[in-house]
XYZ file of C-alpha atoms in Angstrom:
160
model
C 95.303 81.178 94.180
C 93.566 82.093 91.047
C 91.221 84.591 93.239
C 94.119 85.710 95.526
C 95.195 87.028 92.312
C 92.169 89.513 92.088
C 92.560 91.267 95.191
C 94.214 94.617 95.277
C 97.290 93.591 96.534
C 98.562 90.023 96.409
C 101.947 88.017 96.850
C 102.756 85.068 95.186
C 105.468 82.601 94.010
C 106.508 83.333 90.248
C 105.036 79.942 89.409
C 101.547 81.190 90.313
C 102.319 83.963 88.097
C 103.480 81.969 85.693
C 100.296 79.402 85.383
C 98.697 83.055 83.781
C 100.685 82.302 80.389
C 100.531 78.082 80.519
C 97.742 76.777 78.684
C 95.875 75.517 82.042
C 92.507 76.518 83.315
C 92.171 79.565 84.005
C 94.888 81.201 82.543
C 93.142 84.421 81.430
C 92.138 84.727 85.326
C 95.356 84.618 86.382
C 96.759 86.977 83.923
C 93.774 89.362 84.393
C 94.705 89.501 88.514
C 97.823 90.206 87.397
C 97.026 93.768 85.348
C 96.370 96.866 87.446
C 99.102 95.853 89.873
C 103.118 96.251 90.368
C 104.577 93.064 89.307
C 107.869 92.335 91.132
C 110.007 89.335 90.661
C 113.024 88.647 93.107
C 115.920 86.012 92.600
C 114.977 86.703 89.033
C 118.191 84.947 87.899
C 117.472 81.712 89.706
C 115.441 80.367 87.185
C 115.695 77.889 84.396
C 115.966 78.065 80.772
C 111.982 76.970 80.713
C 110.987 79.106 83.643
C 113.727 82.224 81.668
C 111.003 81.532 78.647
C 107.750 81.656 80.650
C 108.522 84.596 82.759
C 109.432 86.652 79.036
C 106.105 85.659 78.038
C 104.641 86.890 80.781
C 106.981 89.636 80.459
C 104.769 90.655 77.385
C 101.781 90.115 78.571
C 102.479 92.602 81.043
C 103.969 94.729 79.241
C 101.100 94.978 76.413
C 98.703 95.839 80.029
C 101.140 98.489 81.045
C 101.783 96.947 84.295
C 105.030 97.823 85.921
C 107.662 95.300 86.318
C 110.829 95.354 88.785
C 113.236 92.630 88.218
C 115.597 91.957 90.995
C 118.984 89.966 90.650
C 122.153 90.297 91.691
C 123.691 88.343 89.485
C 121.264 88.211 86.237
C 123.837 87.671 82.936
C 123.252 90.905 80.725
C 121.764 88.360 78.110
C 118.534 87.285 79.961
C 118.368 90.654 81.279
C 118.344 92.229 77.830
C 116.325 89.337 76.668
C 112.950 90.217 79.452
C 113.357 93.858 79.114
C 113.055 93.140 74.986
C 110.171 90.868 75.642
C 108.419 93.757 78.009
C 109.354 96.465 75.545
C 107.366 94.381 72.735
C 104.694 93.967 74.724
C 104.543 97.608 75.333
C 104.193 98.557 71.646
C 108.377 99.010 70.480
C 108.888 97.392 67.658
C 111.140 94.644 67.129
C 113.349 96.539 64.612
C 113.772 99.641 67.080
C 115.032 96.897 70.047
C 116.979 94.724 67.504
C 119.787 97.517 67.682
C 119.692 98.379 71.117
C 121.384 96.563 74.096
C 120.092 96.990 77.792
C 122.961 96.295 80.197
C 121.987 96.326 84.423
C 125.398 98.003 85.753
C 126.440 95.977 88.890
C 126.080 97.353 91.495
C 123.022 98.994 90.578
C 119.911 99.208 88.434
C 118.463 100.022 85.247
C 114.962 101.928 84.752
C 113.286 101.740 81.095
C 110.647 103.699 80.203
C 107.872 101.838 78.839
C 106.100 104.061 76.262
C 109.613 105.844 75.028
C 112.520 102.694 75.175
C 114.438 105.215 76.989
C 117.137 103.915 79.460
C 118.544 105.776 82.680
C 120.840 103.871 84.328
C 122.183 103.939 87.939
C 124.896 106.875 87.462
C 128.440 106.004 87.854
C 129.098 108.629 90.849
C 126.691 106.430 92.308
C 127.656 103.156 91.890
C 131.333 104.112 93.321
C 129.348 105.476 96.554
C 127.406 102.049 96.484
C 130.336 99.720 95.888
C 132.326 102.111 98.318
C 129.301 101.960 101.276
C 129.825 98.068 100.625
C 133.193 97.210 101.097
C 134.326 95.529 104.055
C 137.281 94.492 106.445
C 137.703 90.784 106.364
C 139.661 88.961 108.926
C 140.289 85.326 108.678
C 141.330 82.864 111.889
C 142.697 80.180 110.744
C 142.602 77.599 113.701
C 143.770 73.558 113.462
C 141.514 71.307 114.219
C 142.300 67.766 115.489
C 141.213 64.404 114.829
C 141.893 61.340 117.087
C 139.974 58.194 116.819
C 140.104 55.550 119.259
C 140.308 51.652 118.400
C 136.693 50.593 119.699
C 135.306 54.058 119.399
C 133.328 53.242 116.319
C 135.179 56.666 114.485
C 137.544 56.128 111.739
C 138.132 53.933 108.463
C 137.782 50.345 108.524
């Protein structure tokens, strides 16, 4: 996978991507396949607290190459979200006493865009979200239908 990585498009699992910032052979490779591209991760909140620290590492990384990053989640808590768009921001030059003070919160439904060289945030505008939510909601109708059991002695069903 290492020279997947350096053609001009490639598609990976994050854990390929993630081998860039392990200390493992090479890394550098990895991480230098990675630069020049759009980096997208998806399920991005389906990872754990080790794989959360890796992927804000490379996070940085990226961010100090100026490679674009699109994090998709449904469900990402606004505290890891804050957390890898902190660690990108870093990377991209902000200092840490600019993003101490700020707070980056994904409105659900929607999305967030920050601006790498600026810190500026644009969220998903709120007109918007009610069309979203609104395009979303559905009818649900629920059957509820009985469902029988009956064993037979000798049938090899039931409790013994």
């Amino acid at each position: 996978m290492k020279r997947a990585l350096l053609a001009q498009f490639a598609v990976g699992t994050v854990d390929q991507a993630l081998m860039s910032v392990l200390p493992v052979r090479h890394n550098a490779l990895r991480l230098l396949g990675l630069s020049g591209k759009a980096f997208i991760v998806d399920e991005a909140h389906a990872y754990d607290p080790y794989m959360q620290v890796l992927l804000g590492r490379l996070l940085n990384w990226l961010g100090t190459f100026g490679v674009p990053v699109v994090l998709l989640s449904a469900t990402l808590p606004v505290s890891v979200s804050d957390r890898l768009i902190k660690e990108y921001l870093r990377g991209a030059g902000l200092k840490p006493s600019e993003l101490r003070k700020r707070q980056f919160q994904a409105p659900y439904p929607g999305w967030l865009y920050v601006d790498a060289d600026t810190g500026a945030c644009t969220p998903m505008s709120q007109e918007r979200q009610r069309e979203q939510a609104a395009v979303r909601s559905m009818d649900l109708q629920v059957r509820i239908k009985p469902v029988a059991h009956h064993a037979t002695a000798g049938s090899g069903a039931g409790w013994r």
